[in-house]
Amino acid sequence: IFAFTPQGDIIELPEEATPVDFAYAIHSEIGNSIVAAKADTKMVPLNYHIKNGEVIEILTDKNRKKPNPDWLGFVKTSIAKSHIQKQTRRKEKESAV
């Protein structure tokens, strides 16, 4: 599917991709700090399946630096999965020290 940024850039994603996948496709820091998303100006849950042609807006929190491990249950892209797993392992290592 093809989704658009608010600036009109095209992001290619697999079917059933979510706003979290979209955020990681743009940049890992955006993915790590996503807190909400809009599809065609309407608020949608982070596990929402993006439809072809939608404009997706990602809302972030600069204070959020780590992804939620629960996102692994619904993300579709390997990029999103690997970033979430990497950050989760890093967090676990820091907690163990």
JSON list of N, CA and C in Angstrom, two decimals, residues 20-73:
[
{"chain": "A", "resi": 20, "resn": "VAL", "atom": "N", "xyz": [2.59, 2.67, 13.56]},
{"chain": "A", "resi": 20, "resn": "VAL", "atom": "CA", "xyz": [3.93, 2.42, 14.13]},
{"chain": "A", "resi": 20, "resn": "VAL", "atom": "C", "xyz": [4.89, 2.03, 13.01]},
{"chain": "A", "resi": 21, "resn": "ASP", "atom": "N", "xyz": [4.45, 1.17, 12.09]},
{"chain": "A", "resi": 21, "resn": "ASP", "atom": "CA", "xyz": [5.27, 0.82, 10.93]},
{"chain": "A", "resi": 21, "resn": "ASP", "atom": "C", "xyz": [5.60, 2.07, 10.11]},
{"chain": "A", "resi": 22, "resn": "PHE", "atom": "N", "xyz": [4.60, 2.90, 9.90]},
{"chain": "A", "resi": 22, "resn": "PHE", "atom": "CA", "xyz": [4.76, 4.15, 9.15]},
{"chain": "A", "resi": 22, "resn": "PHE", "atom": "C", "xyz": [5.81, 5.03, 9.82]},
{"chain": "A", "resi": 23, "resn": "ALA", "atom": "N", "xyz": [5.70, 5.18, 11.14]},
{"chain": "A", "resi": 23, "resn": "ALA", "atom": "CA", "xyz": [6.63, 6.04, 11.88]},
{"chain": "A", "resi": 23, "resn": "ALA", "atom": "C", "xyz": [8.06, 5.53, 11.74]},
{"chain": "A", "resi": 24, "resn": "TYR", "atom": "N", "xyz": [8.27, 4.23, 11.88]},
{"chain": "A", "resi": 24, "resn": "TYR", "atom": "CA", "xyz": [9.63, 3.68, 11.74]},
{"chain": "A", "resi": 24, "resn": "TYR", "atom": "C", "xyz": [10.13, 3.78, 10.30]},
{"chain": "A", "resi": 25, "resn": "ALA", "atom": "N", "xyz": [9.22, 3.75, 9.33]},
{"chain": "A", "resi": 25, "resn": "ALA", "atom": "CA", "xyz": [9.64, 3.90, 7.93]},
{"chain": "A", "resi": 25, "resn": "ALA", "atom": "C", "xyz": [10.19, 5.31, 7.69]},
{"chain": "A", "resi": 26, "resn": "ILE", "atom": "N", "xyz": [9.73, 6.28, 8.46]},
{"chain": "A", "resi": 26, "resn": "ILE", "atom": "CA", "xyz": [10.22, 7.65, 8.32]},
{"chain": "A", "resi": 26, "resn": "ILE", "atom": "C", "xyz": [11.57, 7.80, 9.02]},
{"chain": "A", "resi": 27, "resn": "HIS", "atom": "N", "xyz": [11.62, 7.40, 10.31]},
{"chain": "A", "resi": 27, "resn": "HIS", "atom": "CA", "xyz": [12.87, 7.52, 11.08]},
{"chain": "A", "resi": 27, "resn": "HIS", "atom": "C", "xyz": [12.71, 6.77, 12.40]},
{"chain": "A", "resi": 28, "resn": "SER", "atom": "N", "xyz": [13.77, 6.13, 12.87]},
{"chain": "A", "resi": 28, "resn": "SER", "atom": "CA", "xyz": [13.69, 5.35, 14.10]},
{"chain": "A", "resi": 28, "resn": "SER", "atom": "C", "xyz": [13.31, 6.20, 15.31]},
{"chain": "A", "resi": 29, "resn": "GLU", "atom": "N", "xyz": [13.79, 7.44, 15.37]},
{"chain": "A", "resi": 29, "resn": "GLU", "atom": "CA", "xyz": [13.45, 8.31, 16.51]},
{"chain": "A", "resi": 29, "resn": "GLU", "atom": "C", "xyz": [11.95, 8.63, 16.52]},
{"chain": "A", "resi": 30, "resn": "ILE", "atom": "N", "xyz": [11.35, 8.77, 15.35]},
{"chain": "A", "resi": 30, "resn": "ILE", "atom": "CA", "xyz": [9.91, 9.01, 15.28]},
{"chain": "A", "resi": 30, "resn": "ILE", "atom": "C", "xyz": [9.17, 7.77, 15.75]},
{"chain": "A", "resi": 31, "resn": "GLY", "atom": "N", "xyz": [9.62, 6.62, 15.32]},
{"chain": "A", "resi": 31, "resn": "GLY", "atom": "CA", "xyz": [9.00, 5.37, 15.77]},
{"chain": "A", "resi": 31, "resn": "GLY", "atom": "C", "xyz": [9.11, 5.20, 17.28]},
{"chain": "A", "resi": 32, "resn": "ASN", "atom": "N", "xyz": [10.29, 5.47, 17.82]},
{"chain": "A", "resi": 32, "resn": "ASN", "atom": "CA", "xyz": [10.49, 5.29, 19.26]},
{"chain": "A", "resi": 32, "resn": "ASN", "atom": "C", "xyz": [9.65, 6.24, 20.09]},
{"chain": "A", "resi": 33, "resn": "SER", "atom": "N", "xyz": [9.30, 7.41, 19.55]},
{"chain": "A", "resi": 33, "resn": "SER", "atom": "CA", "xyz": [8.61, 8.42, 20.35]},
{"chain": "A", "resi": 33, "resn": "SER", "atom": "C", "xyz": [7.14, 8.62, 19.96]},
{"chain": "A", "resi": 34, "resn": "ILE", "atom": "N", "xyz": [6.58, 7.73, 19.12]},
{"chain": "A", "resi": 34, "resn": "ILE", "atom": "CA", "xyz": [5.18, 7.87, 18.71]},
{"chain": "A", "resi": 34, "resn": "ILE", "atom": "C", "xyz": [4.25, 7.67, 19.92]},
{"chain": "A", "resi": 35, "resn": "VAL", "atom": "N", "xyz": [3.25, 8.53, 20.03]},
{"chain": "A", "resi": 35, "resn": "VAL", "atom": "CA", "xyz": [2.25, 8.38, 21.09]},
{"chain": "A", "resi": 35, "resn": "VAL", "atom": "C", "xyz": [0.83, 8.31, 20.52]},
{"chain": "A", "resi": 36, "resn": "ALA", "atom": "N", "xyz": [0.63, 8.82, 19.31]},
{"chain": "A", "resi": 36, "resn": "ALA", "atom": "CA", "xyz": [-0.69, 8.80, 18.70]},
{"chain": "A", "resi": 36, "resn": "ALA", "atom": "C", "xyz": [-0.54, 8.99, 17.19]},
{"chain": "A", "resi": 37, "resn": "ALA", "atom": "N", "xyz": [-1.65, 8.76, 16.47]},
{"chain": "A", "resi": 37, "resn": "ALA", "atom": "CA", "xyz": [-1.61, 8.91, 15.02]},
{"chain": "A", "resi": 37, "resn": "ALA", "atom": "C", "xyz": [-2.96, 9.36, 14.50]},
{"chain": "A", "resi": 38, "resn": "LYS", "atom": "N", "xyz": [-2.91, 10.01, 13.33]},
{"chain": "A", "resi": 38, "resn": "LYS", "atom": "CA", "xyz": [-4.12, 10.41, 12.62]},
{"chain": "A", "resi": 38, "resn": "LYS", "atom": "C", "xyz": [-4.05, 9.84, 11.21]},
{"chain": "A", "resi": 39, "resn": "ALA", "atom": "N", "xyz": [-5.20, 9.38, 10.73]},
{"chain": "A", "resi": 39, "resn": "ALA", "atom": "CA", "xyz": [-5.33, 8.94, 9.34]},
{"chain": "A", "resi": 39, "resn": "ALA", "atom": "C", "xyz": [-6.38, 9.84, 8.70]},
{"chain": "A", "resi": 40, "resn": "ASP", "atom": "N", "xyz": [-5.98, 10.59, 7.69]},
{"chain": "A", "resi": 40, "resn": "ASP", "atom": "CA", "xyz": [-6.88, 11.56, 7.05]},
{"chain": "A", "resi": 40, "resn": "ASP", "atom": "C", "xyz": [-7.53, 12.47, 8.09]},
{"chain": "A", "resi": 41, "resn": "THR", "atom": "N", "xyz": [-6.74, 12.99, 8.99]},
{"chain": "A", "resi": 41, "resn": "THR", "atom": "CA", "xyz": [-7.09, 13.93, 10.07]},
{"chain": "A", "resi": 41, "resn": "THR", "atom": "C", "xyz": [-7.92, 13.35, 11.21]},
{"chain": "A", "resi": 42, "resn": "LYS", "atom": "N", "xyz": [-8.23, 12.05, 11.19]},
{"chain": "A", "resi": 42, "resn": "LYS", "atom": "CA", "xyz": [-8.99, 11.43, 12.28]},
{"chain": "A", "resi": 42, "resn": "LYS", "atom": "C", "xyz": [-8.04, 10.62, 13.16]},
{"chain": "A", "resi": 43, "resn": "MET", "atom": "N", "xyz": [-8.18, 10.77, 14.48]},
{"chain": "A", "resi": 43, "resn": "MET", "atom": "CA", "xyz": [-7.37, 9.99, 15.41]},
{"chain": "A", "resi": 43, "resn": "MET", "atom": "C", "xyz": [-7.64, 8.49, 15.20]},
{"chain": "A", "resi": 44, "resn": "VAL", "atom": "N", "xyz": [-6.58, 7.70, 15.18]},
{"chain": "A", "resi": 44, "resn": "VAL", "atom": "CA", "xyz": [-6.70, 6.25, 15.03]},
{"chain": "A", "resi": 44, "resn": "VAL", "atom": "C", "xyz": [-5.80, 5.57, 16.06]},
{"chain": "A", "resi": 45, "resn": "PRO", "atom": "N", "xyz": [-6.13, 4.34, 16.47]},
{"chain": "A", "resi": 45, "resn": "PRO", "atom": "CA", "xyz": [-5.25, 3.62, 17.40]},
{"chain": "A", "resi": 45, "resn": "PRO", "atom": "C", "xyz": [-3.94, 3.24, 16.71]},
{"chain": "A", "resi": 46, "resn": "LEU", "atom": "N", "xyz": [-2.92, 2.99, 17.50]},
{"chain": "A", "resi": 46, "resn": "LEU", "atom": "CA", "xyz": [-1.61, 2.64, 16.93]},
{"chain": "A", "resi": 46, "resn": "LEU", "atom": "C", "xyz": [-1.63, 1.30, 16.20]},
{"chain": "A", "resi": 47, "resn": "ASN", "atom": "N", "xyz": [-2.61, 0.44, 16.48]},
{"chain": "A", "resi": 47, "resn": "ASN", "atom": "CA", "xyz": [-2.69, -0.85, 15.77]},
{"chain": "A", "resi": 47, "resn": "ASN", "atom": "C", "xyz": [-3.65, -0.79, 14.57]},
{"chain": "A", "resi": 48, "resn": "TYR", "atom": "N", "xyz": [-4.06, 0.40, 14.18]},
{"chain": "A", "resi": 48, "resn": "TYR", "atom": "CA", "xyz": [-4.93, 0.63, 13.02]},
{"chain": "A", "resi": 48, "resn": "TYR", "atom": "C", "xyz": [-4.24, 0.15, 11.74]},
{"chain": "A", "resi": 49, "resn": "HIS", "atom": "N", "xyz": [-5.01, -0.47, 10.86]},
{"chain": "A", "resi": 49, "resn": "HIS", "atom": "CA", "xyz": [-4.47, -0.89, 9.56]},
{"chain": "A", "resi": 49, "resn": "HIS", "atom": "C", "xyz": [-4.64, 0.24, 8.56]},
{"chain": "A", "resi": 50, "resn": "ILE", "atom": "N", "xyz": [-3.52, 0.79, 8.12]},
{"chain": "A", "resi": 50, "resn": "ILE", "atom": "CA", "xyz": [-3.53, 1.90, 7.18]},
{"chain": "A", "resi": 50, "resn": "ILE", "atom": "C", "xyz": [-4.12, 1.45, 5.84]},
{"chain": "A", "resi": 51, "resn": "LYS", "atom": "N", "xyz": [-4.94, 2.30, 5.27]},
{"chain": "A", "resi": 51, "resn": "LYS", "atom": "CA", "xyz": [-5.54, 2.01, 3.96]},
{"chain": "A", "resi": 51, "resn": "LYS", "atom": "C", "xyz": [-4.77, 2.76, 2.88]},
{"chain": "A", "resi": 52, "resn": "ASN", "atom": "N", "xyz": [-4.75, 2.17, 1.69]},
{"chain": "A", "resi": 52, "resn": "ASN", "atom": "CA", "xyz": [-4.04, 2.76, 0.56]},
{"chain": "A", "resi": 52, "resn": "ASN", "atom": "C", "xyz": [-4.51, 4.19, 0.31]},
{"chain": "A", "resi": 53, "resn": "GLY", "atom": "N", "xyz": [-3.55, 5.11, 0.19]},
{"chain": "A", "resi": 53, "resn": "GLY", "atom": "CA", "xyz": [-3.85, 6.49, -0.14]},
{"chain": "A", "resi": 53, "resn": "GLY", "atom": "C", "xyz": [-4.12, 7.41, 1.03]},
{"chain": "A", "resi": 54, "resn": "GLU", "atom": "N", "xyz": [-4.12, 6.89, 2.25]},
{"chain": "A", "resi": 54, "resn": "GLU", "atom": "CA", "xyz": [-4.38, 7.75, 3.41]},
{"chain": "A", "resi": 54, "resn": "GLU", "atom": "C", "xyz": [-3.19, 8.64, 3.72]},
{"chain": "A", "resi": 55, "resn": "VAL", "atom": "N", "xyz": [-3.49, 9.80, 4.28]},
{"chain": "A", "resi": 55, "resn": "VAL", "atom": "CA", "xyz": [-2.45, 10.70, 4.79]},
{"chain": "A", "resi": 55, "resn": "VAL", "atom": "C", "xyz": [-2.32, 10.38, 6.27]},
{"chain": "A", "resi": 56, "resn": "ILE", "atom": "N", "xyz": [-1.12, 9.99, 6.68]},
{"chain": "A", "resi": 56, "resn": "ILE", "atom": "CA", "xyz": [-0.88, 9.59, 8.06]},
{"chain": "A", "resi": 56, "resn": "ILE", "atom": "C", "xyz": [-0.04, 10.66, 8.75]},
{"chain": "A", "resi": 57, "resn": "GLU", "atom": "N", "xyz": [-0.52, 11.11, 9.89]},
{"chain": "A", "resi": 57, "resn": "GLU", "atom": "CA", "xyz": [0.21, 12.08, 10.70]},
{"chain": "A", "resi": 57, "resn": "GLU", "atom": "C", "xyz": [0.60, 11.40, 12.00]},
{"chain": "A", "resi": 58, "resn": "ILE", "atom": "N", "xyz": [1.86, 11.47, 12.35]},
{"chain": "A", "resi": 58, "resn": "ILE", "atom": "CA", "xyz": [2.39, 10.85, 13.56]},
{"chain": "A", "resi": 58, "resn": "ILE", "atom": "C", "xyz": [2.57, 11.91, 14.63]},
{"chain": "A", "resi": 59, "resn": "LEU", "atom": "N", "xyz": [2.04, 11.65, 15.81]},
{"chain": "A", "resi": 59, "resn": "LEU", "atom": "CA", "xyz": [2.20, 12.55, 16.95]},
{"chain": "A", "resi": 59, "resn": "LEU", "atom": "C", "xyz": [3.22, 11.92, 17.90]},
{"chain": "A", "resi": 60, "resn": "THR", "atom": "N", "xyz": [4.21, 12.69, 18.29]},
{"chain": "A", "resi": 60, "resn": "THR", "atom": "CA", "xyz": [5.29, 12.17, 19.12]},
{"chain": "A", "resi": 60, "resn": "THR", "atom": "C", "xyz": [5.40, 12.94, 20.43]},
{"chain": "A", "resi": 61, "resn": "ASP", "atom": "N", "xyz": [6.11, 12.34, 21.37]},
{"chain": "A", "resi": 61, "resn": "ASP", "atom": "CA", "xyz": [6.42, 12.97, 22.65]},
{"chain": "A", "resi": 61, "resn": "ASP", "atom": "C", "xyz": [7.93, 12.94, 22.79]},
{"chain": "A", "resi": 62, "resn": "LYS", "atom": "N", "xyz": [8.55, 14.11, 22.85]},
{"chain": "A", "resi": 62, "resn": "LYS", "atom": "CA", "xyz": [10.01, 14.18, 22.95]},
{"chain": "A", "resi": 62, "resn": "LYS", "atom": "C", "xyz": [10.55, 13.49, 24.20]},
{"chain": "A", "resi": 63, "resn": "ASN", "atom": "N", "xyz": [9.72, 13.37, 25.24]},
{"chain": "A", "resi": 63, "resn": "ASN", "atom": "CA", "xyz": [10.16, 12.72, 26.48]},
{"chain": "A", "resi": 63, "resn": "ASN", "atom": "C", "xyz": [10.12, 11.19, 26.37]},
{"chain": "A", "resi": 64, "resn": "ARG", "atom": "N", "xyz": [9.41, 10.68, 25.39]},
{"chain": "A", "resi": 64, "resn": "ARG", "atom": "CA", "xyz": [9.35, 9.22, 25.19]},
{"chain": "A", "resi": 64, "resn": "ARG", "atom": "C", "xyz": [10.52, 8.80, 24.32]},
{"chain": "A", "resi": 65, "resn": "LYS", "atom": "N", "xyz": [11.37, 7.94, 24.85]},
{"chain": "A", "resi": 65, "resn": "LYS", "atom": "CA", "xyz": [12.56, 7.50, 24.11]},
{"chain": "A", "resi": 65, "resn": "LYS", "atom": "C", "xyz": [12.53, 6.02, 23.75]},
{"chain": "A", "resi": 66, "resn": "LYS", "atom": "N", "xyz": [11.61, 5.29, 24.35]},
{"chain": "A", "resi": 66, "resn": "LYS", "atom": "CA", "xyz": [11.58, 3.84, 24.14]},
{"chain": "A", "resi": 66, "resn": "LYS", "atom": "C", "xyz": [10.23, 3.40, 23.59]},
{"chain": "A", "resi": 67, "resn": "PRO", "atom": "N", "xyz": [10.23, 2.46, 22.65]},
{"chain": "A", "resi": 67, "resn": "PRO", "atom": "CA", "xyz": [8.97, 1.93, 22.13]},
{"chain": "A", "resi": 67, "resn": "PRO", "atom": "C", "xyz": [8.33, 0.99, 23.15]},
{"chain": "A", "resi": 68, "resn": "ASN", "atom": "N", "xyz": [7.06, 0.74, 22.99]},
{"chain": "A", "resi": 68, "resn": "ASN", "atom": "CA", "xyz": [6.34, -0.19, 23.84]},
{"chain": "A", "resi": 68, "resn": "ASN", "atom": "C", "xyz": [6.54, -1.61, 23.29]},
{"chain": "A", "resi": 69, "resn": "PRO", "atom": "N", "xyz": [7.05, -2.55, 24.10]},
{"chain": "A", "resi": 69, "resn": "PRO", "atom": "CA", "xyz": [7.26, -3.92, 23.61]},
{"chain": "A", "resi": 69, "resn": "PRO", "atom": "C", "xyz": [5.97, -4.58, 23.10]},
{"chain": "A", "resi": 70, "resn": "ASP", "atom": "N", "xyz": [4.81, -4.14, 23.58]},
{"chain": "A", "resi": 70, "resn": "ASP", "atom": "CA", "xyz": [3.54, -4.70, 23.13]},
{"chain": "A", "resi": 70, "resn": "ASP", "atom": "C", "xyz": [3.30, -4.45, 21.64]},
{"chain": "A", "resi": 71, "resn": "TRP", "atom": "N", "xyz": [3.97, -3.44, 21.06]},
{"chain": "A", "resi": 71, "resn": "TRP", "atom": "CA", "xyz": [3.80, -3.15, 19.65]},
{"chain": "A", "resi": 71, "resn": "TRP", "atom": "C", "xyz": [4.25, -4.31, 18.77]},
{"chain": "A", "resi": 72, "resn": "LEU", "atom": "N", "xyz": [5.12, -5.17, 19.30]},
{"chain": "A", "resi": 72, "resn": "LEU", "atom": "CA", "xyz": [5.58, -6.33, 18.51]},
{"chain": "A", "resi": 72, "resn": "LEU", "atom": "C", "xyz": [4.41, -7.22, 18.11]},
{"chain": "A", "resi": 73, "resn": "GLY", "atom": "N", "xyz": [3.30, -7.14, 18.86]},
{"chain": "A", "resi": 73, "resn": "GLY", "atom": "CA", "xyz": [2.13, -7.97, 18.56]},
{"chain": "A", "resi": 73, "resn": "GLY", "atom": "C", "xyz": [1.36, -7.54, 17.33]}
]
